[in-house]
Structures are given as structure tokens and as C-alpha cells.
Amino acid sequence: METGLVLVLGGTGKTGRRVVERLESLDVPVRMGSRSAVPGFDWTDPGTWAPVLQDVEAVYLSYYPDLAAPGAPEAIGAFTAAAASAGVRRVVLLSGRGEEEARACERVVRDCGLEWTIVRAAWFAQNFSEDYLLDPVRAGEVVLPAGDVPEPFADADDIADVAVAALTRAGHAGETYEVTGPRALTFAEAVAEIGRAAGREIAYVRVGADDYAAALKEHGLPGEVIGLLTYLFTTVLDGRNAEPADGVRRALGREARDFAAYARETAATGIWNA
């Protein structure tokens, strides 16, 4: 299916940059939606929305800081209304698996009058290599308030593949895809797999949620980030997402990428070397 200009919000983030790379490889015209792009985009400044929506056919909607943040449904409602007025036809929402706050944002997108696809995911495998868990892995000790509840870590490459299919191909409108890995691991098991792949000892230490929040505060993280991480570890990581889902197979006709493959390929880059 021929696709016009695609706006990728969060185009420098873990999933957004992968979506951009895939669209460019398909020769699909892409516009980055970020504060640093030209024209710039800022969720807190609706005055920046119209310029980035001009001539856009489809939008990859990744909301910052998180769909669980206060005001997210209202912001997404206002943005999708602006998108519809600008002539956008299709929106693909990156949503949170098992997050009730995200469901409110999904309802907004479903009711916005555009063709929509929802891609749900929870914990990304790439959090260990491209986010706040990278430094602890390098240091050889990962300290988190996560116990024996397993999580089928989603691979950001799978998320991007599903999103690009929904943005560029027919047959995905009105679908909700839950993207996970093919098996669930506890955080301790995930860290152990990373250690085996990297060929070094990496310890996993479980702490209480209050102690974790206090440590984050000592490291200077903003209160809203601390609140979000605490919410994800104490509320969302309660077993509700423990069962792997079939979103990758339904959307792409293949199996999801396993965490072990992610660990091997990432270790080979040397990024986890001490």
C-alpha cells in the first residue's frame, strides 16, 4: 500500500527511532516529531502541533512522558482532533500493557474519527541497554524492587516492526496488538541471561519500593520519574502481564524475538563491558 508522509512522535526514542529507520528503508517519507526537530514538536505547546501535522497521512503516537501521566488523555484527545482537522487518516498508538491509565488514552484514540491501531507493550528488553538499567548492568549490580513475578519482556525491534506494518499496510485498522516476548522471565532471570551473554557476573539485588524510591531521589531523578518507576514496579508488575501474548504473530505472521537473542546480540556490541 502506498503511504504518504508519516509523522513519528518521539522519533528519537527507543521505539520511535526504530520506526523512523524502518520507514526510511521502505522509502516512506518521514517527519520527526520532537523538540529538536524542524519544525519542533512539544506536547506541552499546542502551538507546535499544526506545523508538524501539515501534509501528514499517518502518525506514530508515542506520548511523553507516559500515558499514565496526569493529563495524558486530554492531550491526546486535543492532538488527535488537530490531526483529524489537518487531514491525517491513520494513527498508531503505542500503549501500555496492563495499565488502566493507558486504557483511557486508547478510548480517546478509538473515538477520534481516524483509522487506528493500538500497540500495547510493557517492559522493554532494551531498558537494560538503552535506558536507566544500562549503568547498573555495566557496574555489575542491578538493584530493583522486583521479585518473583515474571515478565515477557518486549523487544523494541518487534514493537517497531508491528507499528510500521500498521502504518504502511492494509488490514491493521481497528486492531489491538499486545507485543511481548515468547516467554516470561523474572528480572533476576533476565539479569542472569545478560550476564551469561556478556560473559561476566552481574548480581541482582531486590529492595523494597520505598528504599528504591529513596535511592532514585539521592541520584537526582525528578519526582515524576520516581513516581512513574515506582508505579510500574509496584502496580503494573503484579502478574497481570505475566502471560506472553500473540501480537507479533497476529500482526507479522512470525514469532516474537526471544530475550536470549536480544542478550546475545547486544552483548556482542560490547555495550555491557565493564
Short mmCIF file of C-alpha atoms in Angstrom, two decimals:
data_model
loop_
_atom_site.label_atom_id
_atom_site.label_comp_id
_atom_site.label_asym_id
_atom_site.label_seq_id
_atom_site.Cartn_x
_atom_site.Cartn_y
_atom_site.Cartn_z
CA MET A 1 0.00 0.00 0.00
CA GLU A 2 1.45 3.37 -0.98
CA THR A 3 1.94 5.54 2.09
CA GLY A 4 2.25 9.31 2.27
CA LEU A 5 4.10 11.36 4.85
CA VAL A 6 4.32 9.72 8.30
CA LEU A 7 4.81 11.76 11.46
CA VAL A 8 6.74 9.86 14.13
CA LEU A 9 6.26 11.38 17.58
CA GLY A 10 9.11 10.53 19.91
CA GLY A 11 11.23 9.89 16.85
CA THR A 12 14.45 9.83 18.88
CA GLY A 13 13.16 7.37 21.49
CA LYS A 14 13.65 3.61 21.75
CA THR A 15 10.73 2.68 19.51
CA GLY A 16 10.42 5.92 17.57
CA ARG A 17 13.91 5.90 16.10
CA ARG A 18 13.42 2.30 15.03
CA VAL A 19 10.15 3.21 13.35
CA VAL A 20 11.92 6.05 11.54
CA GLU A 21 14.73 3.76 10.37
CA ARG A 22 12.27 1.19 9.01
CA LEU A 23 10.13 3.75 7.23
CA GLU A 24 13.19 5.32 5.63
CA SER A 25 14.37 1.89 4.46
CA LEU A 26 10.98 1.48 2.76
CA ASP A 27 11.34 4.93 1.12
CA VAL A 28 8.35 6.19 3.06
CA PRO A 29 8.59 9.96 3.69
CA VAL A 30 9.06 10.64 7.41
CA ARG A 31 8.79 13.69 9.64
CA MET A 32 10.32 13.57 13.11
CA GLY A 33 8.17 14.84 15.94
CA SER A 34 10.48 16.08 18.69
CA ARG A 35 11.57 19.32 20.31
CA SER A 36 14.90 19.21 18.47
CA ALA A 37 13.37 18.62 15.03
CA VAL A 38 12.46 21.31 12.50
CA PRO A 39 9.63 22.16 12.83
CA GLY A 40 9.77 21.35 16.52
CA PHE A 41 7.07 19.46 18.39
CA ASP A 42 6.22 19.83 22.07
CA TRP A 43 3.34 18.04 23.80
CA THR A 44 3.02 20.94 26.23
CA ASP A 45 2.74 23.56 23.47
CA PRO A 46 -0.25 23.00 21.15
CA GLY A 47 1.02 25.85 19.02
CA THR A 48 3.70 23.48 17.69
CA TRP A 49 1.22 20.86 16.53
CA ALA A 50 -0.21 22.35 13.31
CA PRO A 51 3.16 22.77 11.55
CA VAL A 52 4.20 19.15 12.10
CA LEU A 53 0.78 17.85 11.03
CA GLN A 54 0.80 19.63 7.68
CA ASP A 55 0.51 17.15 4.77
CA VAL A 56 0.76 14.16 7.14
CA GLU A 57 -1.15 10.97 6.29
CA ALA A 58 -0.32 8.77 9.30
CA VAL A 59 1.02 9.30 12.83
CA TYR A 60 3.00 7.07 15.16
CA LEU A 61 1.85 8.37 18.52
CA SER A 62 4.26 7.80 21.40
CA TYR A 63 3.30 10.05 24.30
CA TYR A 64 5.86 11.66 26.60
CA PRO A 65 6.42 11.18 29.48
CA ASP A 66 3.95 8.29 29.77
CA LEU A 67 0.29 7.51 29.20
CA ALA A 68 -0.05 7.13 32.98
CA ALA A 69 0.94 10.77 33.49
CA PRO A 70 -1.80 13.21 34.57
CA GLY A 71 -3.42 14.96 31.62
CA ALA A 72 -2.38 12.38 29.02
CA PRO A 73 -5.93 11.57 27.76
CA GLU A 74 -6.74 15.25 27.39
CA ALA A 75 -3.52 15.99 25.49
CA ILE A 76 -4.00 13.03 23.19
CA GLY A 77 -7.63 13.99 22.59
CA ALA A 78 -6.65 17.52 21.62
CA PHE A 79 -3.83 16.27 19.40
CA THR A 80 -5.90 13.68 17.54
CA ALA A 81 -8.60 16.29 16.97
CA ALA A 82 -5.96 18.56 15.45
CA ALA A 83 -4.70 15.64 13.37
CA ALA A 84 -8.18 14.91 12.02
CA SER A 85 -8.66 18.56 11.14
CA ALA A 86 -5.31 18.55 9.32
CA GLY A 87 -6.36 15.61 7.12
CA VAL A 88 -4.48 12.79 8.86
CA ARG A 89 -6.02 9.39 8.02
CA ARG A 90 -4.35 6.91 10.36
CA VAL A 91 -2.89 6.83 13.87
CA VAL A 92 -0.90 4.08 15.57
CA LEU A 93 -0.78 4.46 19.36
CA LEU A 94 2.00 2.97 21.49
CA SER A 95 0.13 1.98 24.63
CA GLY A 96 0.96 0.38 27.97
CA ARG A 97 0.07 -3.24 28.53
CA GLY A 98 -1.87 -3.75 31.75
CA GLU A 99 -2.08 -0.03 32.56
CA GLU A 100 -5.57 1.23 33.35
CA GLU A 101 -4.46 4.81 32.71
CA ALA A 102 -3.39 3.79 29.23
CA ARG A 103 -6.86 2.39 28.53
CA ALA A 104 -8.30 5.88 28.89
CA CYS A 105 -5.90 7.09 26.19
CA GLU A 106 -6.82 4.13 23.99
CA ARG A 107 -10.50 5.05 24.24
CA VAL A 108 -9.67 8.58 23.13
CA VAL A 109 -7.85 7.25 20.07
CA ARG A 110 -10.63 4.81 19.21
CA ASP A 111 -13.15 7.66 19.28
CA CYS A 112 -11.08 10.23 17.39
CA GLY A 113 -12.55 9.50 13.95
CA LEU A 114 -9.27 8.31 12.38
CA GLU A 115 -8.24 4.81 11.37
CA TRP A 116 -6.47 3.48 14.43
CA THR A 117 -4.24 0.65 15.57
CA ILE A 118 -3.10 0.15 19.16
CA VAL A 119 0.24 -1.47 20.00
CA ARG A 120 0.50 -2.44 23.67
CA ALA A 121 3.76 -3.26 25.41
CA ALA A 122 5.10 -3.22 28.96
CA TRP A 123 8.75 -3.72 29.90
CA PHE A 124 11.22 -3.35 27.03
CA ALA A 125 14.25 -5.62 26.81
CA GLN A 126 16.18 -2.54 25.68
CA ASN A 127 15.73 -0.94 29.11
CA PHE A 128 18.83 -2.96 30.01
CA SER A 129 20.92 -1.47 27.21
CA GLU A 130 19.44 1.88 26.18
CA ASP A 131 17.92 3.27 29.36
CA TYR A 132 18.19 3.56 33.12
CA LEU A 133 19.34 -0.06 33.66
CA LEU A 134 22.42 0.19 31.43
CA ASP A 135 24.73 1.70 34.04
CA PRO A 136 23.80 -0.84 36.74
CA VAL A 137 24.44 -3.71 34.30
CA ARG A 138 27.84 -2.25 33.45
CA ALA A 139 28.59 -1.80 37.15
CA GLY A 140 27.78 -5.46 37.79
CA GLU A 141 24.84 -4.98 40.16
CA VAL A 142 21.20 -4.32 39.28
CA VAL A 143 19.09 -3.18 42.24
CA LEU A 144 15.32 -3.13 41.73
CA PRO A 145 12.08 -3.62 43.68
CA ALA A 146 11.05 -6.58 41.54
CA GLY A 147 10.66 -10.07 42.96
CA ASP A 148 9.44 -13.36 41.53
CA VAL A 149 6.76 -12.01 39.19
CA PRO A 150 7.78 -12.90 35.61
CA GLU A 151 7.57 -10.51 32.67
CA PRO A 152 7.65 -11.44 28.94
CA PHE A 153 9.98 -8.58 28.00
CA ALA A 154 9.03 -6.98 24.69
CA ASP A 155 11.74 -6.29 22.14
CA ALA A 156 11.71 -2.74 20.78
CA ASP A 157 12.50 -4.11 17.31
CA ASP A 158 9.32 -6.19 17.40
CA ILE A 159 7.31 -3.15 18.52
CA ALA A 160 8.72 -1.10 15.65
CA ASP A 161 8.02 -3.85 13.11
CA VAL A 162 4.39 -4.08 14.23
CA ALA A 163 3.99 -0.30 14.21
CA VAL A 164 5.44 0.07 10.71
CA ALA A 165 3.16 -2.67 9.40
CA ALA A 166 0.18 -0.83 10.85
CA LEU A 167 1.37 2.48 9.40
CA THR A 168 2.07 1.23 5.90
CA ARG A 169 -0.07 -1.84 5.16
CA ALA A 170 -3.76 -2.56 4.90
CA GLY A 171 -5.53 -4.89 7.30
CA HIS A 172 -4.45 -3.42 10.64
CA ALA A 173 -7.10 -0.76 11.19
CA GLY A 174 -9.14 -1.38 14.33
CA GLU A 175 -6.66 -3.94 15.70
CA THR A 176 -5.06 -4.03 19.15
CA TYR A 177 -1.75 -5.89 19.26
CA GLU A 178 -0.17 -6.89 22.58
CA VAL A 179 3.56 -7.18 21.90
CA THR A 180 5.60 -9.36 24.25
CA GLY A 181 8.46 -11.79 24.12
CA PRO A 182 7.68 -15.51 23.69
CA ARG A 183 8.45 -16.39 27.34
CA ALA A 184 8.34 -14.71 30.71
CA LEU A 185 11.36 -14.16 32.96
CA THR A 186 11.78 -12.57 36.35
CA PHE A 187 14.10 -9.57 36.48
CA ALA A 188 16.65 -11.75 38.25
CA GLU A 189 16.47 -14.31 35.45
CA ALA A 190 16.79 -11.58 32.82
CA VAL A 191 19.89 -10.19 34.52
CA ALA A 192 21.35 -13.70 34.70
CA GLU A 193 20.81 -14.17 30.95
CA ILE A 194 22.56 -10.88 30.30
CA GLY A 195 25.46 -11.99 32.48
CA ARG A 196 25.81 -15.27 30.59
CA ALA A 197 25.69 -13.46 27.24
CA ALA A 198 28.23 -10.87 28.38
CA GLY A 199 30.49 -13.48 29.96
CA ARG A 200 30.64 -11.78 33.34
CA GLU A 201 29.00 -11.88 36.75
CA ILE A 202 26.11 -9.45 37.19
CA ALA A 203 24.30 -9.54 40.51
CA TYR A 204 20.61 -8.90 41.01
CA VAL A 205 19.53 -7.37 44.33
CA ARG A 206 15.91 -6.95 45.33
CA VAL A 207 14.98 -3.99 47.54
CA GLY A 208 11.76 -2.53 48.86
CA ALA A 209 9.88 0.06 46.83
CA ASP A 210 10.47 2.81 49.40
CA ASP A 211 14.21 2.16 49.51
CA TYR A 212 14.30 2.14 45.71
CA ALA A 213 12.47 5.48 45.51
CA ALA A 214 14.82 6.98 48.10
CA ALA A 215 17.87 5.82 46.12
CA LEU A 216 16.48 7.35 42.94
CA LYS A 217 15.92 10.63 44.77
CA GLU A 218 19.52 10.59 46.01
CA HIS A 219 20.65 10.24 42.39
CA GLY A 220 18.71 13.36 41.47
CA LEU A 221 15.87 11.88 39.43
CA PRO A 222 12.79 14.11 39.17
CA GLY A 223 9.82 13.29 41.34
CA GLU A 224 7.57 12.46 38.40
CA VAL A 225 10.10 9.93 37.07
CA ILE A 226 10.45 8.33 40.50
CA GLY A 227 6.67 8.14 40.80
CA LEU A 228 6.32 6.53 37.39
CA LEU A 229 9.00 3.90 38.01
CA THR A 230 7.58 3.08 41.44
CA TYR A 231 4.12 2.73 39.92
CA LEU A 232 5.42 0.38 37.22
CA PHE A 233 7.26 -1.84 39.70
CA THR A 234 4.63 -1.91 42.45
CA THR A 235 1.36 -1.79 40.50
CA VAL A 236 1.87 -2.99 36.93
CA LEU A 237 4.41 -5.68 37.81
CA ASP A 238 1.91 -7.72 39.82
CA GLY A 239 1.45 -10.66 37.47
CA ARG A 240 -1.20 -9.12 35.24
CA ASN A 241 1.19 -9.19 32.29
CA ALA A 242 2.98 -12.45 33.06
CA GLU A 243 1.40 -14.41 30.21
CA PRO A 244 3.03 -13.88 26.79
CA ALA A 245 0.72 -12.51 24.11
CA ASP A 246 0.45 -13.21 20.38
CA GLY A 247 0.53 -9.67 18.99
CA VAL A 248 3.69 -10.16 16.94
CA ARG A 249 2.37 -13.35 15.36
CA ARG A 250 -1.01 -11.78 14.60
CA ALA A 251 0.47 -8.65 13.08
CA LEU A 252 3.50 -10.05 11.27
CA GLY A 253 2.99 -13.81 10.89
CA ARG A 254 6.19 -14.65 12.76
CA GLU A 255 7.23 -15.36 16.32
CA ALA A 256 8.39 -12.67 18.71
CA ARG A 257 12.09 -12.22 19.39
CA ASP A 258 13.33 -14.08 22.46
CA PHE A 259 15.15 -12.29 25.28
CA ALA A 260 18.14 -14.62 24.89
CA ALA A 261 18.60 -13.50 21.27
CA TYR A 262 18.43 -9.87 22.38
CA ALA A 263 21.02 -10.54 25.10
CA ARG A 264 23.43 -12.32 22.74
CA GLU A 265 23.24 -9.67 20.02
CA THR A 266 23.52 -6.80 22.47
CA ALA A 267 26.44 -8.38 24.32
CA ALA A 268 28.27 -8.74 21.02
CA THR A 269 28.29 -4.94 20.64
CA GLY A 270 30.35 -4.59 23.82
CA ILE A 271 27.94 -2.13 25.41
CA TRP A 272 27.75 -4.18 28.64
CA ASN A 273 31.50 -4.44 29.10
CA ALA A 274 32.61 -3.15 32.49
#
